[in-house]
Amino acid sequence: MIVTQMTGMSRSRCKVYVDGQFAFVLYKGELREFGIEEEKEISETCYQQIMTELLPRRAKKRALNLLEAKDYTSGQLREKLRQGEYPPACIDEAIAYVESYGYVDDLRYARDFITYHLENKSRMRMEQDLMRKGIGRDIIEEAFDAVEQAGSGQDEVAMIRKLLEKKNYDVHTSTRQDKQRMYGFLYRKGFHTDAISRALLLDITSNSL
């Protein structure tokens, strides 16, 4: 294997290409330690030491440092490590490591997120937010079930009425046009159509406002 290119990423780090393909990112001190130079051979032993020892260890440390600052889903943490140019196998190993200690738990994250936002976000909006954070639909459904079983179910009609009250919106005096605008606003917020209709005192058997 030949080191075909070394590209500086910063004053301290370089991208290393082996046989024309991106291989890994190393600090300049590590380049010297492993004797890595452009157009020179890198032994299989050296390559494997970097890929199976050095980089996995660094990826785990990076993951732990990130988790010290805030909670992450596995998807978010994976993306952070990917941005750091860690090889996929090293990322998998780092994620498995932090999950094994309970430092990352997507179900727990989803339950906490749902409980915190029960009174200010619709279920649909929470589902969308959690999916954007990289949590799978099955885990999201399980989290909602767990929250409901704990007696913290969501009443969307009550949430909408509370929101209308904050906006000083009177459903009894609002015009048809007012209700059309409010319906669209609430729908974009992710509330279910039947809950919107009930809160706005609309005829839910009608296909139009």
PDB file of C-alpha atoms in Angstrom:
ATOM      1  CA  MET A   1       0.000   0.000   0.000  1.00  0.00           C
ATOM      2  CA  ILE A   2       1.271   3.442  -0.994  1.00  0.00           C
ATOM      3  CA  VAL A   3       0.447   6.784   0.625  1.00  0.00           C
ATOM      4  CA  THR A   4      -0.533   8.648  -2.530  1.00  0.00           C
ATOM      5  CA  GLN A   5      -1.601  11.969  -1.030  1.00  0.00           C
ATOM      6  CA  MET A   6      -1.632  13.930   2.240  1.00  0.00           C
ATOM      7  CA  THR A   7      -3.892  16.986   2.468  1.00  0.00           C
ATOM      8  CA  GLY A   8      -3.794  19.431   5.359  1.00  0.00           C
ATOM      9  CA  MET A   9      -7.132  19.952   7.126  1.00  0.00           C
ATOM     10  CA  SER A  10      -5.755  22.311   9.757  1.00  0.00           C
ATOM     11  CA  ARG A  11      -2.418  23.205  11.298  1.00  0.00           C
ATOM     12  CA  SER A  12      -2.440  19.931  13.206  1.00  0.00           C
ATOM     13  CA  ARG A  13      -4.379  17.407  11.087  1.00  0.00           C
ATOM     14  CA  CYS A  14      -4.010  15.811   7.658  1.00  0.00           C
ATOM     15  CA  LYS A  15      -6.153  13.658   5.408  1.00  0.00           C
ATOM     16  CA  VAL A  16      -4.248  10.596   4.276  1.00  0.00           C
ATOM     17  CA  TYR A  17      -4.973   8.825   0.984  1.00  0.00           C
ATOM     18  CA  VAL A  18      -3.769   5.276   0.411  1.00  0.00           C
ATOM     19  CA  ASP A  19      -3.631   3.841  -3.112  1.00  0.00           C
ATOM     20  CA  GLY A  20      -5.656   6.816  -4.358  1.00  0.00           C
ATOM     21  CA  GLN A  21      -8.489   6.423  -1.842  1.00  0.00           C
ATOM     22  CA  PHE A  22      -9.182   8.448   1.308  1.00  0.00           C
ATOM     23  CA  ALA A  23      -8.123   6.337   4.286  1.00  0.00           C
ATOM     24  CA  PHE A  24      -8.121   8.376   7.501  1.00  0.00           C
ATOM     25  CA  VAL A  25      -7.272  11.622   9.281  1.00  0.00           C
ATOM     26  CA  LEU A  26      -4.190  11.772  11.503  1.00  0.00           C
ATOM     27  CA  TYR A  27      -2.531  14.402  13.627  1.00  0.00           C
ATOM     28  CA  LYS A  28       0.888  15.484  12.431  1.00  0.00           C
ATOM     29  CA  GLY A  29       2.528  13.944  15.483  1.00  0.00           C
ATOM     30  CA  GLU A  30       0.927  10.617  14.570  1.00  0.00           C
ATOM     31  CA  LEU A  31       2.206  10.913  11.022  1.00  0.00           C
ATOM     32  CA  ARG A  32       5.703  11.163  12.417  1.00  0.00           C
ATOM     33  CA  GLU A  33       5.061   8.360  14.915  1.00  0.00           C
ATOM     34  CA  PHE A  34       3.971   5.968  12.187  1.00  0.00           C
ATOM     35  CA  GLY A  35       6.489   7.249   9.643  1.00  0.00           C
ATOM     36  CA  ILE A  36       3.798   8.151   7.123  1.00  0.00           C
ATOM     37  CA  GLU A  37       4.953  10.211   4.143  1.00  0.00           C
ATOM     38  CA  GLU A  38       3.657  10.844   0.653  1.00  0.00           C
ATOM     39  CA  GLU A  39       4.709   8.385  -2.039  1.00  0.00           C
ATOM     40  CA  LYS A  40       5.997   5.960   0.569  1.00  0.00           C
ATOM     41  CA  GLU A  41       4.719   2.538   1.473  1.00  0.00           C
ATOM     42  CA  ILE A  42       2.611   1.937   4.565  1.00  0.00           C
ATOM     43  CA  SER A  43       2.792  -1.588   5.914  1.00  0.00           C
ATOM     44  CA  GLU A  44      -0.299  -3.696   6.519  1.00  0.00           C
ATOM     45  CA  THR A  45       0.633  -3.894  10.202  1.00  0.00           C
ATOM     46  CA  CYS A  46       0.834  -0.121  10.501  1.00  0.00           C
ATOM     47  CA  TYR A  47      -2.405   0.366   8.567  1.00  0.00           C
ATOM     48  CA  GLN A  48      -4.303  -2.108  10.750  1.00  0.00           C
ATOM     49  CA  GLN A  49      -2.921  -0.565  13.930  1.00  0.00           C
ATOM     50  CA  ILE A  50      -4.298   2.801  12.863  1.00  0.00           C
ATOM     51  CA  MET A  51      -7.662   1.425  11.727  1.00  0.00           C
ATOM     52  CA  THR A  52      -8.327  -1.014  14.570  1.00  0.00           C
ATOM     53  CA  GLU A  53      -6.594   0.606  17.546  1.00  0.00           C
ATOM     54  CA  LEU A  54      -5.816   4.303  17.151  1.00  0.00           C
ATOM     55  CA  LEU A  55      -8.933   5.552  15.363  1.00  0.00           C
ATOM     56  CA  PRO A  56     -11.525   3.497  17.307  1.00  0.00           C
ATOM     57  CA  ARG A  57      -9.973   4.709  20.560  1.00  0.00           C
ATOM     58  CA  ARG A  58     -10.087   8.298  19.359  1.00  0.00           C
ATOM     59  CA  ALA A  59     -13.674   7.960  18.090  1.00  0.00           C
ATOM     60  CA  LYS A  60     -14.815   6.657  21.485  1.00  0.00           C
ATOM     61  CA  LYS A  61     -13.093   9.539  23.240  1.00  0.00           C
ATOM     62  CA  ARG A  62     -14.663  12.038  20.833  1.00  0.00           C
ATOM     63  CA  ALA A  63     -18.111  10.541  21.424  1.00  0.00           C
ATOM     64  CA  LEU A  64     -17.692  10.749  25.198  1.00  0.00           C
ATOM     65  CA  ASN A  65     -16.521  14.360  24.969  1.00  0.00           C
ATOM     66  CA  LEU A  66     -19.578  15.273  22.905  1.00  0.00           C
ATOM     67  CA  LEU A  67     -21.907  13.560  25.375  1.00  0.00           C
ATOM     68  CA  GLU A  68     -20.398  15.492  28.264  1.00  0.00           C
ATOM     69  CA  ALA A  69     -21.750  18.694  26.730  1.00  0.00           C
ATOM     70  CA  LYS A  70     -25.277  17.517  25.811  1.00  0.00           C
ATOM     71  CA  ASP A  71     -27.463  14.501  25.164  1.00  0.00           C
ATOM     72  CA  TYR A  72     -27.390  13.035  21.653  1.00  0.00           C
ATOM     73  CA  THR A  73     -29.347  10.440  19.760  1.00  0.00           C
ATOM     74  CA  SER A  74     -27.311   7.703  18.119  1.00  0.00           C
ATOM     75  CA  GLY A  75     -28.073   9.288  14.741  1.00  0.00           C
ATOM     76  CA  GLN A  76     -26.861  12.716  15.826  1.00  0.00           C
ATOM     77  CA  LEU A  77     -23.718  11.284  17.363  1.00  0.00           C
ATOM     78  CA  ARG A  78     -23.035   9.204  14.260  1.00  0.00           C
ATOM     79  CA  GLU A  79     -23.310  12.339  12.111  1.00  0.00           C
ATOM     80  CA  LYS A  80     -20.898  14.233  14.374  1.00  0.00           C
ATOM     81  CA  LEU A  81     -18.330  11.454  14.039  1.00  0.00           C
ATOM     82  CA  ARG A  82     -18.893  11.262  10.294  1.00  0.00           C
ATOM     83  CA  GLN A  83     -18.133  14.985  10.076  1.00  0.00           C
ATOM     84  CA  GLY A  84     -14.871  14.217  11.855  1.00  0.00           C
ATOM     85  CA  GLU A  85     -13.935  11.904   8.949  1.00  0.00           C
ATOM     86  CA  TYR A  86     -13.822   8.745  11.064  1.00  0.00           C
ATOM     87  CA  PRO A  87     -14.072   5.499   9.063  1.00  0.00           C
ATOM     88  CA  PRO A  88     -17.535   3.853   9.196  1.00  0.00           C
ATOM     89  CA  ALA A  89     -16.260   0.846  11.167  1.00  0.00           C
ATOM     90  CA  CYS A  90     -14.764   3.133  13.823  1.00  0.00           C
ATOM     91  CA  ILE A  91     -18.024   5.062  14.069  1.00  0.00           C
ATOM     92  CA  ASP A  92     -19.979   1.825  14.529  1.00  0.00           C
ATOM     93  CA  GLU A  93     -17.596   0.732  17.275  1.00  0.00           C
ATOM     94  CA  ALA A  94     -17.816   4.083  19.072  1.00  0.00           C
ATOM     95  CA  ILE A  95     -21.631   4.116  18.958  1.00  0.00           C
ATOM     96  CA  ALA A  96     -21.819   0.540  20.232  1.00  0.00           C
ATOM     97  CA  TYR A  97     -19.416   1.463  23.031  1.00  0.00           C
ATOM     98  CA  VAL A  98     -21.408   4.425  24.375  1.00  0.00           C
ATOM     99  CA  GLU A  99     -24.684   2.526  23.959  1.00  0.00           C
ATOM    100  CA  SER A 100     -23.313  -0.389  25.986  1.00  0.00           C
ATOM    101  CA  TYR A 101     -22.833   1.961  28.951  1.00  0.00           C
ATOM    102  CA  GLY A 102     -26.227   3.606  28.507  1.00  0.00           C
ATOM    103  CA  TYR A 103     -24.690   6.940  27.555  1.00  0.00           C
ATOM    104  CA  VAL A 104     -26.807   6.910  24.392  1.00  0.00           C
ATOM    105  CA  ASP A 105     -30.350   5.539  24.508  1.00  0.00           C
ATOM    106  CA  ASP A 106     -32.716   6.604  21.727  1.00  0.00           C
ATOM    107  CA  LEU A 107     -35.808   5.298  23.524  1.00  0.00           C
ATOM    108  CA  ARG A 108     -34.973   7.244  26.674  1.00  0.00           C
ATOM    109  CA  TYR A 109     -34.204  10.339  24.604  1.00  0.00           C
ATOM    110  CA  ALA A 110     -37.547  10.071  22.793  1.00  0.00           C
ATOM    111  CA  ARG A 111     -39.503   9.546  26.040  1.00  0.00           C
ATOM    112  CA  ASP A 112     -37.860  12.570  27.659  1.00  0.00           C
ATOM    113  CA  PHE A 113     -38.425  14.698  24.562  1.00  0.00           C
ATOM    114  CA  ILE A 114     -42.106  13.762  24.361  1.00  0.00           C
ATOM    115  CA  THR A 115     -42.710  14.340  28.066  1.00  0.00           C
ATOM    116  CA  TYR A 116     -41.036  17.752  27.922  1.00  0.00           C
ATOM    117  CA  HIS A 117     -42.990  18.914  24.851  1.00  0.00           C
ATOM    118  CA  LEU A 118     -46.394  17.385  25.629  1.00  0.00           C
ATOM    119  CA  GLU A 119     -47.992  20.751  26.290  1.00  0.00           C
ATOM    120  CA  ASN A 120     -46.412  22.808  23.528  1.00  0.00           C
ATOM    121  CA  LYS A 121     -46.061  20.534  20.495  1.00  0.00           C
ATOM    122  CA  SER A 122     -48.461  18.337  18.574  1.00  0.00           C
ATOM    123  CA  ARG A 123     -47.761  14.634  18.283  1.00  0.00           C
ATOM    124  CA  MET A 124     -47.091  14.978  14.567  1.00  0.00           C
ATOM    125  CA  ARG A 125     -44.575  17.775  15.155  1.00  0.00           C
ATOM    126  CA  MET A 126     -42.804  15.752  17.848  1.00  0.00           C
ATOM    127  CA  GLU A 127     -42.639  12.729  15.530  1.00  0.00           C
ATOM    128  CA  GLN A 128     -41.121  14.886  12.790  1.00  0.00           C
ATOM    129  CA  ASP A 129     -38.608  16.427  15.188  1.00  0.00           C
ATOM    130  CA  LEU A 130     -37.523  13.044  16.540  1.00  0.00           C
ATOM    131  CA  MET A 131     -37.144  11.572  13.061  1.00  0.00           C
ATOM    132  CA  ARG A 132     -34.953  14.534  12.083  1.00  0.00           C
ATOM    133  CA  LYS A 133     -32.799  13.663  15.071  1.00  0.00           C
ATOM    134  CA  GLY A 134     -32.264  10.207  13.576  1.00  0.00           C
ATOM    135  CA  ILE A 135     -34.666   8.196  15.730  1.00  0.00           C
ATOM    136  CA  GLY A 136     -36.568   5.402  13.993  1.00  0.00           C
ATOM    137  CA  ARG A 137     -40.360   5.334  13.774  1.00  0.00           C
ATOM    138  CA  ASP A 138     -40.613   2.102  15.793  1.00  0.00           C
ATOM    139  CA  ILE A 139     -38.717   3.651  18.705  1.00  0.00           C
ATOM    140  CA  ILE A 140     -40.850   6.804  18.497  1.00  0.00           C
ATOM    141  CA  GLU A 141     -44.055   4.749  18.663  1.00  0.00           C
ATOM    142  CA  GLU A 142     -42.689   2.795  21.620  1.00  0.00           C
ATOM    143  CA  ALA A 143     -41.810   6.042  23.381  1.00  0.00           C
ATOM    144  CA  PHE A 144     -45.306   7.469  22.880  1.00  0.00           C
ATOM    145  CA  ASP A 145     -46.832   4.243  24.198  1.00  0.00           C
ATOM    146  CA  ALA A 146     -44.598   4.394  27.279  1.00  0.00           C
ATOM    147  CA  VAL A 147     -45.533   8.009  27.990  1.00  0.00           C
ATOM    148  CA  GLU A 148     -49.248   7.265  27.604  1.00  0.00           C
ATOM    149  CA  GLN A 149     -49.017   4.213  29.861  1.00  0.00           C
ATOM    150  CA  ALA A 150     -47.366   6.412  32.474  1.00  0.00           C
ATOM    151  CA  GLY A 151     -50.495   8.565  32.481  1.00  0.00           C
ATOM    152  CA  SER A 152     -49.060  11.489  30.551  1.00  0.00           C
ATOM    153  CA  GLY A 153     -51.210  11.266  27.444  1.00  0.00           C
ATOM    154  CA  GLN A 154     -51.761  14.256  25.175  1.00  0.00           C
ATOM    155  CA  ASP A 155     -55.036  16.163  24.677  1.00  0.00           C
ATOM    156  CA  GLU A 156     -54.607  18.054  21.409  1.00  0.00           C
ATOM    157  CA  VAL A 157     -57.954  19.830  21.678  1.00  0.00           C
ATOM    158  CA  ALA A 158     -56.974  21.248  25.067  1.00  0.00           C
ATOM    159  CA  MET A 159     -53.573  22.255  23.656  1.00  0.00           C
ATOM    160  CA  ILE A 160     -55.206  24.076  20.747  1.00  0.00           C
ATOM    161  CA  ARG A 161     -57.660  25.856  23.031  1.00  0.00           C
ATOM    162  CA  LYS A 162     -54.790  26.980  25.230  1.00  0.00           C
ATOM    163  CA  LEU A 163     -52.932  28.266  22.169  1.00  0.00           C
ATOM    164  CA  LEU A 164     -56.043  30.112  20.963  1.00  0.00           C
ATOM    165  CA  GLU A 165     -56.424  31.700  24.376  1.00  0.00           C
ATOM    166  CA  LYS A 166     -52.839  32.967  24.258  1.00  0.00           C
ATOM    167  CA  LYS A 167     -53.600  34.509  20.873  1.00  0.00           C
ATOM    168  CA  ASN A 168     -56.829  36.083  22.237  1.00  0.00           C
ATOM    169  CA  TYR A 169     -58.705  34.196  19.551  1.00  0.00           C
ATOM    170  CA  ASP A 170     -62.458  33.813  20.168  1.00  0.00           C
ATOM    171  CA  VAL A 171     -63.959  30.896  18.249  1.00  0.00           C
ATOM    172  CA  HIS A 172     -67.474  32.201  18.920  1.00  0.00           C
ATOM    173  CA  THR A 173     -66.953  35.583  17.263  1.00  0.00           C
ATOM    174  CA  SER A 174     -64.386  34.692  14.577  1.00  0.00           C
ATOM    175  CA  THR A 175     -65.466  34.834  10.963  1.00  0.00           C
ATOM    176  CA  ARG A 176     -65.331  31.964   8.494  1.00  0.00           C
ATOM    177  CA  GLN A 177     -62.243  33.541   6.926  1.00  0.00           C
ATOM    178  CA  ASP A 178     -60.599  33.861  10.361  1.00  0.00           C
ATOM    179  CA  LYS A 179     -61.226  30.178  11.004  1.00  0.00           C
ATOM    180  CA  GLN A 180     -59.795  29.221   7.630  1.00  0.00           C
ATOM    181  CA  ARG A 181     -56.562  31.059   8.435  1.00  0.00           C
ATOM    182  CA  MET A 182     -56.391  29.610  11.952  1.00  0.00           C
ATOM    183  CA  TYR A 183     -57.124  26.110  10.632  1.00  0.00           C
ATOM    184  CA  GLY A 184     -54.179  26.393   8.244  1.00  0.00           C
ATOM    185  CA  PHE A 185     -51.920  27.727  10.993  1.00  0.00           C
ATOM    186  CA  LEU A 186     -52.795  24.871  13.361  1.00  0.00           C
ATOM    187  CA  TYR A 187     -52.476  22.262  10.603  1.00  0.00           C
ATOM    188  CA  ARG A 188     -48.965  23.489   9.806  1.00  0.00           C
ATOM    189  CA  LYS A 189     -48.188  23.170  13.509  1.00  0.00           C
ATOM    190  CA  GLY A 190     -48.881  19.453  13.137  1.00  0.00           C
ATOM    191  CA  PHE A 191     -52.216  19.163  14.930  1.00  0.00           C
ATOM    192  CA  HIS A 192     -54.636  16.516  13.704  1.00  0.00           C
ATOM    193  CA  THR A 193     -57.556  17.777  11.637  1.00  0.00           C
ATOM    194  CA  ASP A 194     -60.260  16.351  13.918  1.00  0.00           C
ATOM    195  CA  ALA A 195     -58.715  18.090  16.957  1.00  0.00           C
ATOM    196  CA  ILE A 196     -58.529  21.378  15.044  1.00  0.00           C
ATOM    197  CA  SER A 197     -62.157  21.078  13.968  1.00  0.00           C
ATOM    198  CA  ARG A 198     -63.333  20.370  17.505  1.00  0.00           C
ATOM    199  CA  ALA A 199     -61.344  23.239  18.976  1.00  0.00           C
ATOM    200  CA  LEU A 200     -62.573  25.699  16.334  1.00  0.00           C
ATOM    201  CA  LEU A 201     -66.164  24.429  16.690  1.00  0.00           C
ATOM    202  CA  LEU A 202     -66.266  23.348  13.059  1.00  0.00           C
ATOM    203  CA  ASP A 203     -68.605  20.790  11.543  1.00  0.00           C
ATOM    204  CA  ILE A 204     -66.289  17.756  11.320  1.00  0.00           C
ATOM    205  CA  THR A 205     -68.773  15.971   9.042  1.00  0.00           C
ATOM    206  CA  SER A 206     -68.305  18.670   6.418  1.00  0.00           C
ATOM    207  CA  ASN A 207     -65.532  18.579   3.826  1.00  0.00           C
ATOM    208  CA  SER A 208     -65.137  22.343   3.897  1.00  0.00           C
ATOM    209  CA  LEU A 209     -64.708  25.087   6.441  1.00  0.00           C
TER     210      LEU A 209
END
